[in-house]
Tab-separated table of C-alpha atoms and ligand atoms in Angstrom:
chain	number	residue	atom	x	y	z
A	1	MET	CA	27.478	141.586	64.322
A	2	THR	CA	28.022	144.681	62.230
A	3	SER	CA	31.370	146.334	62.850
A	4	ARG	CA	33.106	149.562	61.870
A	5	ASP	CA	35.328	147.606	59.548
A	6	ASP	CA	32.402	146.404	57.434
A	7	ARG	CA	31.921	148.051	54.082
A	8	LYS	CA	28.238	148.666	54.610
A	9	ILE	CA	25.879	149.007	57.517
A	10	LEU	CA	22.352	147.931	56.728
A	11	LEU	CA	18.962	148.153	58.403
A	12	SER	CA	16.177	145.657	57.800
A	13	GLU	CA	12.838	146.921	56.451
A	14	SER	CA	11.317	146.498	59.907
A	15	GLU	CA	13.966	148.839	61.355
A	16	MET	CA	13.016	151.669	58.993
A	17	PRO	CA	11.868	154.810	60.862
A	18	THR	CA	8.121	155.456	60.600
A	19	GLN	CA	8.097	159.209	61.333
A	20	TRP	CA	9.602	162.290	59.750
A	21	TYR	CA	11.336	164.803	62.004
A	22	ASN	CA	10.350	168.478	62.010
A	23	ILE	CA	13.240	170.558	63.350
A	24	VAL	CA	11.263	173.831	63.538
A	25	PRO	CA	9.758	173.414	67.054
A	26	ASP	CA	13.199	172.474	68.438
A	27	LEU	CA	14.999	175.600	67.209
A	28	PRO	CA	15.938	178.265	69.776
A	29	ALA	CA	13.979	180.860	67.747
A	30	PRO	CA	11.243	180.359	65.130
A	31	PRO	CA	12.089	181.057	61.482
A	32	PRO	CA	10.501	184.221	60.009
A	33	PRO	CA	7.168	183.505	58.259
A	34	ALA	CA	6.617	183.556	54.490
A	35	LEU	CA	4.940	186.765	53.272
A	36	HIS	CA	2.172	187.337	50.747
A	37	PRO	CA	3.858	188.826	47.645
A	38	GLY	CA	1.224	191.579	47.305
A	39	THR	CA	0.350	192.660	50.852
A	40	LYS	CA	3.717	191.644	52.403
A	41	GLU	CA	1.728	190.382	55.393
A	42	PRO	CA	2.491	186.881	56.768
A	43	ALA	CA	1.066	184.356	54.286
A	44	GLY	CA	-1.760	182.147	55.554
A	45	PRO	CA	-2.704	178.640	54.424
A	46	ALA	CA	-5.154	180.106	51.873
A	47	ASP	CA	-2.282	181.857	50.078
A	48	PHE	CA	-0.664	178.500	49.353
A	49	GLU	CA	-3.892	176.710	48.405
A	50	PRO	CA	-3.762	177.328	44.634
A	51	LEU	CA	-0.419	175.498	44.590
A	52	PHE	CA	-0.401	172.815	47.280
A	53	PRO	CA	-2.855	170.380	48.918
A	54	MET	CA	-3.949	171.278	52.466
A	55	ALA	CA	-2.134	168.295	54.042
A	56	LEU	CA	1.212	169.606	52.771
A	57	ILE	CA	0.382	173.209	53.710
A	58	MET	CA	-0.324	172.037	57.267
A	59	GLN	CA	3.013	170.189	57.317
A	60	GLU	CA	4.695	173.353	56.033
A	61	VAL	CA	3.586	175.316	59.113
A	62	SER	CA	3.474	172.401	61.579
A	63	MET	CA	4.888	172.772	65.080
A	64	ASP	CA	4.702	169.008	65.739
A	65	GLN	CA	8.118	167.525	66.329
A	66	TYR	CA	7.257	164.302	64.479
A	67	ILE	CA	4.815	163.428	61.719
A	68	ASP	CA	3.756	159.827	61.018
A	69	ILE	CA	4.661	158.561	57.557
A	70	PRO	CA	1.470	157.174	55.957
A	71	GLY	CA	1.409	153.384	55.487
A	72	GLU	CA	1.075	153.680	51.682
A	73	VAL	CA	4.195	155.854	51.597
A	74	LEU	CA	6.151	153.473	53.847
A	75	ASP	CA	5.184	150.668	51.511
A	76	VAL	CA	6.668	152.519	48.517
A	77	TYR	CA	9.758	153.561	50.530
A	78	ARG	CA	10.446	149.847	51.046
A	79	MET	CA	11.233	149.522	47.320
A	80	TRP	CA	14.682	151.000	48.121
A	81	ARG	CA	14.723	151.929	51.805
A	82	PRO	CA	16.378	151.633	54.234
A	83	SER	CA	19.262	152.848	52.096
A	84	PRO	CA	22.786	151.611	52.848
A	85	LEU	CA	25.356	153.449	54.935
A	86	TYR	CA	28.846	152.731	53.636
A	87	ARG	CA	32.207	153.061	55.298
A	88	ALA	CA	34.495	154.518	52.605
A	89	ARG	CA	37.456	152.296	53.395
A	90	GLY	CA	38.765	152.521	49.823
A	91	LEU	CA	38.746	156.305	49.833
A	92	GLU	CA	40.255	156.447	53.339
A	93	LYS	CA	43.116	154.233	52.186
A	94	ALA	CA	43.746	156.298	49.048
A	95	LEU	CA	43.879	159.454	51.173
A	96	ASP	CA	45.997	157.719	53.829
A	97	THR	CA	43.886	159.433	56.460
A	98	PRO	CA	43.162	158.426	60.053
A	99	ALA	CA	39.624	159.785	59.525
A	100	ARG	CA	36.733	157.328	59.279
A	101	ILE	CA	34.461	158.333	56.421
A	102	TYR	CA	30.844	157.167	56.188
A	103	TYR	CA	28.450	157.952	53.366
A	104	LYS	CA	24.713	157.495	53.200
A	105	TYR	CA	23.874	156.416	49.658
A	106	GLU	CA	20.573	157.590	48.168
A	107	GLY	CA	21.414	156.556	44.592
A	108	VAL	CA	19.651	153.218	45.190
A	109	SER	CA	16.250	154.861	44.657
A	110	PRO	CA	14.311	154.506	41.374
A	111	ALA	CA	15.276	158.037	40.265
A	112	GLY	CA	18.882	157.563	41.384
A	113	SER	CA	18.770	160.227	44.099
A	114	HIS	CA	17.116	161.268	47.370
A	115	LYS	CA	14.274	163.033	45.507
A	116	PRO	CA	11.715	160.171	45.661
A	117	ASN	CA	11.744	160.481	49.489
A	118	THR	CA	9.565	163.577	49.052
A	119	ALA	CA	8.096	162.960	45.572
A	120	VAL	CA	6.215	159.909	46.837
A	121	PRO	CA	4.513	161.584	49.831
A	122	GLN	CA	3.785	164.704	47.765
A	123	ALA	CA	2.017	162.638	45.086
A	124	TYR	CA	0.222	160.652	47.807
A	125	TYR	CA	-1.193	163.723	49.618
A	126	ASN	CA	-2.191	165.405	46.345
A	127	LYS	CA	-3.980	162.286	45.145
A	128	ALA	CA	-5.831	162.041	48.471
A	129	GLU	CA	-7.239	165.545	47.871
A	130	GLY	CA	-8.451	164.819	44.342
A	131	VAL	CA	-5.596	166.356	42.368
A	132	THR	CA	-5.144	164.718	38.946
A	133	LYS	CA	-2.012	166.428	37.669
A	134	LEU	CA	1.213	167.852	39.130
A	135	THR	CA	3.476	170.378	37.454
A	136	THR	CA	7.065	171.016	38.424
A	137	GLU	CA	10.499	172.285	37.461
A	138	THR	CA	13.638	170.208	37.262
A	139	GLY	CA	17.313	171.100	36.966
A	140	ALA	CA	19.556	168.112	36.338
A	141	GLY	CA	16.414	165.994	35.976
A	142	GLN	CA	16.553	164.067	39.246
A	143	TRP	CA	13.493	165.786	40.665
A	144	GLY	CA	11.509	165.488	37.435
A	145	THR	CA	12.303	161.780	37.276
A	146	ALA	CA	11.316	161.297	40.909
A	147	LEU	CA	7.998	163.092	40.524
A	148	ALA	CA	7.174	161.292	37.255
A	149	PHE	CA	7.856	157.991	39.057
A	150	ALA	CA	5.670	158.991	42.029
A	151	CYS	CA	2.843	160.176	39.749
A	152	ALA	CA	2.967	156.855	37.875
A	153	LEU	CA	2.440	154.991	41.165
A	154	PHE	CA	-0.562	157.119	42.134
A	155	ASP	CA	-2.009	157.288	38.610
A	156	MET	CA	-1.566	161.027	38.100
A	157	THR	CA	-0.274	163.117	35.185
A	158	CYS	CA	3.064	164.893	35.584
A	159	GLU	CA	4.232	167.859	33.483
A	160	ILE	CA	7.785	169.095	33.882
A	161	TRP	CA	9.813	172.149	32.835
A	162	GLN	CA	13.510	171.326	32.686
A	163	VAL	CA	16.178	174.043	32.773
A	164	ARG	CA	17.385	174.407	29.176
A	165	SER	CA	21.127	174.012	29.900
A	166	SER	CA	20.485	170.682	31.655
A	167	TYR	CA	17.916	169.562	29.049
A	168	ASP	CA	20.657	169.875	26.437
A	169	GLN	CA	23.440	168.400	28.623
A	170	LYS	CA	21.503	165.333	29.836
A	171	PRO	CA	19.247	163.954	27.064
A	172	TYR	CA	18.568	160.613	28.769
A	173	ARG	CA	16.719	162.280	31.624
A	174	LYS	CA	13.963	163.090	29.150
A	175	ALA	CA	13.751	159.446	28.094
A	176	MET	CA	13.664	158.324	31.730
A	177	ILE	CA	10.944	160.827	32.614
A	178	GLU	CA	8.919	159.682	29.595
A	179	THR	CA	9.430	156.063	30.652
A	180	PHE	CA	7.681	156.942	33.915
A	181	GLY	CA	4.898	158.646	31.927
A	182	GLY	CA	5.927	162.265	32.482
A	183	VAL	CA	5.685	165.067	29.903
A	184	ILE	CA	8.758	167.297	29.682
A	185	HIS	CA	9.544	170.707	28.126
A	186	PRO	CA	12.790	172.690	28.045
A	187	SER	CA	12.572	175.947	30.035
A	188	PRO	CA	12.215	178.778	29.165
A	189	SER	CA	9.381	177.557	26.906
A	190	ASP	CA	6.845	179.418	24.806
A	191	LEU	CA	4.022	177.651	26.668
A	192	THR	CA	3.845	180.206	29.499
A	193	GLU	CA	3.849	183.956	29.860
A	194	ALA	CA	6.899	183.767	32.137
A	195	GLY	CA	8.810	181.691	29.569
A	196	ARG	CA	7.843	183.886	26.627
A	197	ALA	CA	9.005	187.030	28.461
A	198	ILE	CA	12.420	185.501	29.148
A	199	LEU	CA	12.801	184.240	25.566
A	200	GLN	CA	11.907	187.648	24.207
A	201	ALA	CA	14.648	189.284	26.286
A	202	ASN	CA	17.173	186.516	25.573
A	203	PRO	CA	16.315	183.821	22.998
A	204	ALA	CA	19.471	181.898	24.006
A	205	SER	CA	18.662	181.866	27.739
A	206	PRO	CA	20.198	178.754	29.393
A	207	GLY	CA	17.280	178.834	31.831
A	208	SER	CA	17.430	178.568	35.592
A	209	LEU	CA	15.522	176.784	38.317
A	210	GLY	CA	13.829	180.093	39.164
A	211	ILE	CA	12.502	180.450	35.600
A	212	ALA	CA	11.341	176.824	35.408
A	213	ILE	CA	9.506	177.252	38.741
A	214	SER	CA	7.696	180.308	37.332
A	215	GLU	CA	6.519	178.271	34.353
A	216	ALA	CA	5.317	175.308	36.416
A	217	VAL	CA	3.560	177.566	38.956
A	218	GLU	CA	1.850	179.552	36.196
A	219	MET	CA	0.436	176.353	34.693
A	220	ALA	CA	-0.825	174.989	38.044
A	221	ALA	CA	-2.336	178.006	39.771
A	222	PRO	CA	-5.579	178.537	37.775
A	223	ASP	CA	-6.845	174.913	37.828
A	224	PRO	CA	-8.004	173.369	41.155
A	225	GLU	CA	-7.304	169.837	39.883
A	226	VAL	CA	-3.728	170.774	39.002
A	227	LYS	CA	-1.190	171.509	41.699
A	228	TYR	CA	2.474	172.276	41.805
A	229	ALA	CA	5.195	170.246	43.547
A	230	LEU	CA	8.547	171.629	44.662
A	231	GLY	CA	11.558	169.337	44.998
A	232	SER	CA	13.435	171.291	47.673
A	233	VAL	CA	13.501	174.530	49.727
A	234	LEU	CA	10.185	174.225	51.625
A	235	ASN	CA	9.853	172.956	55.199
A	236	HIS	CA	7.718	169.950	54.294
A	237	VAL	CA	10.182	168.840	51.618
A	238	LEU	CA	13.135	168.973	54.013
A	239	MET	CA	11.058	167.172	56.626
A	240	HIS	CA	10.305	164.283	54.226
A	241	GLN	CA	14.050	163.947	53.634
A	242	THR	CA	14.806	163.465	57.342
A	243	ILE	CA	14.262	159.742	56.798
A	244	ILE	CA	17.892	159.873	55.534
A	245	GLY	CA	19.329	161.219	58.787
A	246	GLU	CA	17.059	159.096	60.997
A	247	GLU	CA	18.312	155.941	59.280
A	248	ALA	CA	21.933	157.123	59.413
A	249	LEU	CA	21.626	157.714	63.176
A	250	LEU	CA	20.458	154.114	63.669
A	251	GLN	CA	23.172	152.797	61.364
A	252	LEU	CA	26.006	154.664	63.097
A	253	ALA	CA	24.652	153.554	66.478
A	254	LYS	CA	25.031	149.947	65.314
A	255	VAL	CA	28.783	150.480	65.055
A	256	ASP	CA	28.971	152.765	68.078
A	257	GLU	CA	30.030	155.876	66.159
A	258	THR	CA	29.092	159.521	66.504
A	259	PRO	CA	30.132	161.913	63.753
A	260	ASP	CA	32.585	164.759	64.355
A	261	VAL	CA	31.540	166.453	61.142
A	262	LEU	CA	28.603	166.198	58.733
A	263	VAL	CA	29.218	167.354	55.159
A	264	GLY	CA	26.514	167.858	52.540
A	265	CYS	CA	25.968	169.699	49.274
A	266	THR	CA	23.308	172.402	49.115
A	267	GLY	CA	21.182	173.387	46.141
A	268	GLY	CA	17.870	174.172	47.794
A	269	GLY	CA	19.024	172.334	50.903
A	270	SER	CA	16.874	169.197	51.030
A	271	ASN	CA	19.452	166.411	51.046
A	272	PHE	CA	21.597	168.408	53.434
A	273	GLY	CA	18.715	169.132	55.805
A	274	GLY	CA	17.491	165.555	55.493
A	275	LEU	CA	20.832	164.211	56.667
A	276	ALA	CA	21.682	166.919	59.183
A	277	PHE	CA	18.440	167.734	61.040
A	278	PRO	CA	18.140	164.497	63.069
A	279	PHE	CA	21.804	164.893	64.085
A	280	MET	CA	21.192	168.549	64.994
A	281	ARG	CA	18.345	167.368	67.242
A	282	GLU	CA	20.814	165.085	69.040
A	283	LYS	CA	23.298	167.939	69.213
A	284	MET	CA	20.703	170.336	70.694
A	285	ALA	CA	19.912	167.614	73.253
A	286	GLY	CA	23.618	167.498	74.193
A	287	LYS	CA	24.087	163.907	73.000
A	288	MET	CA	26.730	164.626	70.355
A	289	ASP	CA	28.559	167.620	68.985
A	290	PRO	CA	29.169	167.316	65.234
A	291	ARG	CA	30.242	170.297	63.164
A	292	VAL	CA	27.683	170.752	60.375
A	293	LEU	CA	29.145	171.886	57.058
A	294	ALA	CA	27.350	172.824	53.830
A	295	VAL	CA	29.225	172.853	50.517
A	296	GLU	CA	27.879	174.972	47.689
A	297	PRO	CA	29.148	175.610	44.165
A	298	ALA	CA	31.469	178.589	43.747
A	299	ALA	CA	29.311	179.716	40.783
A	300	CYS	CA	26.103	179.854	42.866
A	301	PRO	CA	27.051	180.442	46.528
A	302	SER	CA	23.806	181.612	48.127
A	303	LEU	CA	24.912	180.961	51.742
A	304	THR	CA	28.462	182.274	51.609
A	305	LYS	CA	27.881	185.217	49.233
A	306	GLY	CA	24.133	185.862	49.241
A	307	VAL	CA	22.171	188.272	51.425
A	308	TYR	CA	19.659	187.152	54.064
A	309	ALA	CA	16.486	188.827	52.833
A	310	TYR	CA	12.879	188.271	51.806
A	311	ASP	CA	12.890	187.220	48.164
A	312	PHE	CA	10.783	185.297	45.676
A	313	GLY	CA	11.301	181.580	45.146
A	314	ASP	CA	10.922	182.018	41.384
A	315	THR	CA	12.176	184.411	38.736
A	316	ALA	CA	8.837	185.940	37.724
A	317	GLY	CA	7.938	186.774	41.338
A	318	MET	CA	4.778	184.654	41.673
A	319	THR	CA	5.592	182.736	44.856
A	320	PRO	CA	5.210	183.980	48.439
A	321	LEU	CA	8.242	185.879	49.737
A	322	MET	CA	10.574	183.762	51.836
A	323	LYS	CA	13.352	185.007	54.086
A	324	MET	CA	16.419	183.186	52.871
A	325	HIS	CA	19.967	183.537	51.671
A	326	THR	CA	19.591	184.684	48.095
A	327	LEU	CA	21.616	185.903	45.147
A	328	GLY	CA	18.485	187.616	43.746
A	329	HIS	CA	15.458	185.826	42.260
A	330	ASP	CA	16.391	186.654	38.659
A	331	PHE	CA	20.078	185.749	38.980
A	332	VAL	CA	20.936	183.185	36.282
A	333	PRO	CA	23.924	181.099	37.399
A	334	ASP	CA	26.603	180.002	34.955
A	335	PRO	CA	25.892	176.574	33.415
A	336	ILE	CA	27.877	174.421	35.855
A	337	HIS	CA	27.269	170.691	35.525
A	338	ALA	CA	25.674	170.342	38.949
A	339	GLY	CA	22.298	171.517	37.608
A	340	GLY	CA	20.629	170.706	40.928
A	341	LEU	CA	22.785	173.318	42.683
A	342	ARG	CA	21.916	176.185	40.323
A	343	TYR	CA	19.296	177.807	42.551
A	344	HIS	CA	19.422	181.452	43.612
A	345	GLY	CA	18.226	180.842	47.167
A	346	LEU	CA	18.470	178.364	49.987
A	347	ALA	CA	15.776	176.766	52.140
A	348	PRO	CA	14.442	179.354	54.635
A	349	VAL	CA	14.822	176.944	57.553
A	350	ILE	CA	18.487	176.248	56.719
A	351	SER	CA	19.110	179.963	56.121
A	352	HIS	CA	17.660	180.613	59.585
A	353	ILE	CA	19.788	177.866	61.169
A	354	TYR	CA	22.841	179.375	59.477
A	355	GLU	CA	21.957	182.813	60.907
A	356	LEU	CA	21.642	181.197	64.346
A	357	GLY	CA	25.278	180.097	63.987
A	358	MET	CA	24.440	176.410	64.189
A	359	MET	CA	26.299	175.433	60.991
A	360	ASP	CA	29.068	176.496	58.586
A	361	ALA	CA	29.282	176.772	54.811
A	362	ILE	CA	32.007	176.841	52.172
A	363	SER	CA	31.976	177.005	48.374
A	364	ILE	CA	34.102	174.901	45.992
A	365	ASN	CA	34.801	175.135	42.249
A	366	GLN	CA	33.512	172.385	39.981
A	367	THR	CA	36.871	171.041	38.762
A	368	GLU	CA	37.955	170.276	42.347
A	369	CYS	CA	34.577	168.587	42.802
A	370	PHE	CA	34.942	166.393	39.717
A	371	GLU	CA	38.467	165.470	40.783
A	372	ALA	CA	36.933	164.304	44.070
A	373	GLY	CA	34.156	162.475	42.213
A	374	VAL	CA	36.649	160.577	40.063
A	375	LYS	CA	38.782	159.680	43.086
A	376	PHE	CA	35.653	158.435	44.803
A	377	ALA	CA	34.558	156.353	41.805
A	378	ARG	CA	37.987	154.734	41.526
A	379	THR	CA	38.104	153.799	45.207
A	380	GLU	CA	34.458	153.184	46.132
A	381	GLY	CA	33.030	152.055	42.793
A	382	ILE	CA	30.111	154.495	42.614
A	383	VAL	CA	30.073	157.297	40.018
A	384	PRO	CA	28.565	160.236	41.921
A	385	ALA	CA	26.157	162.788	40.455
A	386	PRO	CA	27.829	166.181	39.916
A	387	GLU	CA	25.955	167.675	42.916
A	388	PRO	CA	27.320	165.345	45.622
A	389	THR	CA	30.843	165.670	44.211
A	390	HIS	CA	30.691	168.977	46.122
A	391	ALA	CA	30.040	167.076	49.352
A	392	LEU	CA	32.827	164.645	48.460
A	393	ALA	CA	35.297	167.463	47.775
A	394	GLY	CA	34.388	168.893	51.201
A	395	THR	CA	34.746	165.442	52.759
A	396	ILE	CA	38.192	164.946	51.220
A	397	ARG	CA	39.300	168.356	52.543
A	398	GLN	CA	38.117	167.280	56.003
A	399	ALA	CA	39.888	163.922	55.766
A	400	LEU	CA	43.149	165.573	54.702
A	401	GLU	CA	42.842	168.109	57.514
A	402	ALA	CA	42.417	165.226	59.953
A	403	LYS	CA	45.551	163.631	58.506
A	404	GLU	CA	47.467	166.885	58.880
A	405	ALA	CA	46.344	167.140	62.503
A	406	GLY	CA	46.856	163.418	63.152
A	407	GLU	CA	43.220	163.154	64.276
A	408	GLU	CA	40.756	160.250	64.093
A	409	ARG	CA	37.908	162.360	62.753
A	410	VAL	CA	34.560	160.654	62.007
A	411	ILE	CA	33.049	162.184	58.858
A	412	LEU	CA	29.520	161.530	57.660
A	413	THR	CA	28.385	162.661	54.224
A	414	ALA	CA	25.390	162.218	51.957
A	415	LEU	CA	26.021	160.646	48.578
A	416	CYS	CA	22.646	161.884	47.424
A	417	GLY	CA	22.701	160.476	43.889
A	418	HIS	CA	24.594	158.540	41.246
A	419	GLY	CA	25.811	160.140	38.034
A	420	HIS	CA	24.867	157.502	35.467
A	421	LEU	CA	22.897	160.043	33.437
A	422	ASP	CA	25.495	162.773	33.933
A	423	MET	CA	28.360	161.152	32.068
A	424	ALA	CA	28.564	164.013	29.549
A	425	ALA	CA	29.812	166.129	32.450
A	426	TYR	CA	32.550	163.588	33.193
A	427	ASP	CA	33.433	163.640	29.458
A	428	ARG	CA	33.953	167.400	29.664
A	429	TYR	CA	36.067	166.972	32.758
A	430	PHE	CA	38.322	164.349	31.143
A	431	SER	CA	38.667	166.331	27.913
A	432	GLY	CA	39.926	169.299	29.902
A	433	GLU	CA	37.070	171.471	28.624
A	434	MET	CA	35.440	171.913	32.009
A	435	VAL	CA	35.944	175.446	33.290
A	436	ASP	CA	35.619	177.059	36.686
A	437	TYR	CA	33.576	180.237	36.675
A	438	ASP	CA	34.662	183.279	38.642
A	439	PHE	CA	31.989	184.388	41.071
A	440	PRO	CA	29.907	186.817	38.960
A	441	GLU	CA	30.095	189.745	41.374
A	442	GLU	CA	28.494	192.293	39.025
A	443	LYS	CA	25.685	190.035	37.844
A	444	VAL	CA	24.819	189.261	41.473
A	445	GLN	CA	24.956	192.922	42.518
A	446	ASP	CA	22.595	193.695	39.652
A	447	ALA	CA	20.144	190.898	40.599
A	448	MET	CA	20.259	191.947	44.253
A	449	ASN	CA	18.977	195.382	43.225
A	450	ARG	CA	15.677	193.720	42.336
A	451	ILE	CA	15.155	191.898	45.645
A	452	PRO	CA	11.855	193.441	46.821
A	453	ALA	CA	11.919	195.886	49.707
A	454	VAL	CA	9.970	194.531	52.684
B	1	PLP	C1	18.207	167.913	43.479
B	1	PLP	C2	19.509	167.408	43.845
B	1	PLP	C3	20.384	168.177	44.633
B	1	PLP	C4	20.093	169.567	45.089
B	1	PLP	O1	18.962	169.706	45.861
B	1	PLP	P1	18.967	169.764	47.439
B	1	PLP	O2	17.568	170.151	47.753
B	1	PLP	O3	19.950	170.803	47.872
B	1	PLP	O4	19.307	168.419	47.925
B	1	PLP	C5	21.584	167.611	44.980
B	1	PLP	N1	21.931	166.390	44.581
B	1	PLP	C6	21.127	165.618	43.827
B	1	PLP	C7	21.588	164.266	43.411
B	1	PLP	C8	19.883	166.104	43.439
B	1	PLP	O5	19.087	165.333	42.706
């Protein structure tokens, strides 16, 4: 029998969920639609067709509560899924907290993060519609690695634009992506109009996810055999990630626990949504009542400091307009080490849920996050990626609050990736060279002036 005092709670392959959960039909109000960037009318499936295969477009607008995971995708998932749920007994002890901390670990995947959960189905559906090549952006490199891996499995080409600051900080991502057969360029690059325009204005641009998206979209749009894949933000991406929360629900049920608080880091929102949505379904059904808490970087706080407005998903303004919390589509965040959290916006569905008052958000500076990451590594043995150190810093705050209040709080968090290829960031932290950036109020105000009027 599995008990709460075990270190890890496992599911067998036959217990793995076989459907993704779509939260949209369960919400008390529907999220606002995406708009065509030219006409500003609601975008139809045809507007997305140059970029995505029809199967994914239909998932993007689906009102089905559940979508079956194709057998071929389940078969690949079984390489690393179900992923383990750990009880962080070492961390609890170090914090001397009465809280019980659980973390769902996605670093066991081939890329080392949750990203393959959506990369694999995206490659699968593209392949089924005759696509031969996928283009994409990547920040820290987790998404690029995941998509290169997925393309290798389905015999497709993968071309990737990596944000320059991360490309320079994390050289082994390039080698890993090339190992999986991917082709990788630093962004901004001189291969695209969008990249050349940025380089002309600022040859030393550190890049941003928004710029890299513009480059990948520009390369995919004209060729029907080439499509674009996005690693976060969109409904279908978040839906693919719900396998995380569905498994965690089953795992916690095995030890008769329900969480009092869920904590996750948000870049575009996919690991957070993937963990939280199945629990929010249970909460909406009155079966549990967890507080849902997003943690974002203080240098790029789209939820806590952004505006809720229609904005572009990319810097050059090529994507449909999405209503989301945004710092402005051409805002370039400071080069914090959590490259995966340097995105100007947040998933429209999470932005909508936030507006509905169904969740909370806070922002934390990177040195507090790395302190949490080091504490975690020394007590739990896993070196976290810089992104989930934000979730861990939030988790530690929760655990200390519980201690203060003398409460047995049950905390569930997503450890969405390991940091084995991010050790340069830890080096900077230990050398004392890591800095916290003040929130760039003026830069954000300036970028917000260019959010299109709708
Ligand atoms: C990509 C990535 C993130 C940020 O993306 P989300 O869509 O917000 O999950 C966070 N952590 C890791 C490890 C990542 O690879």
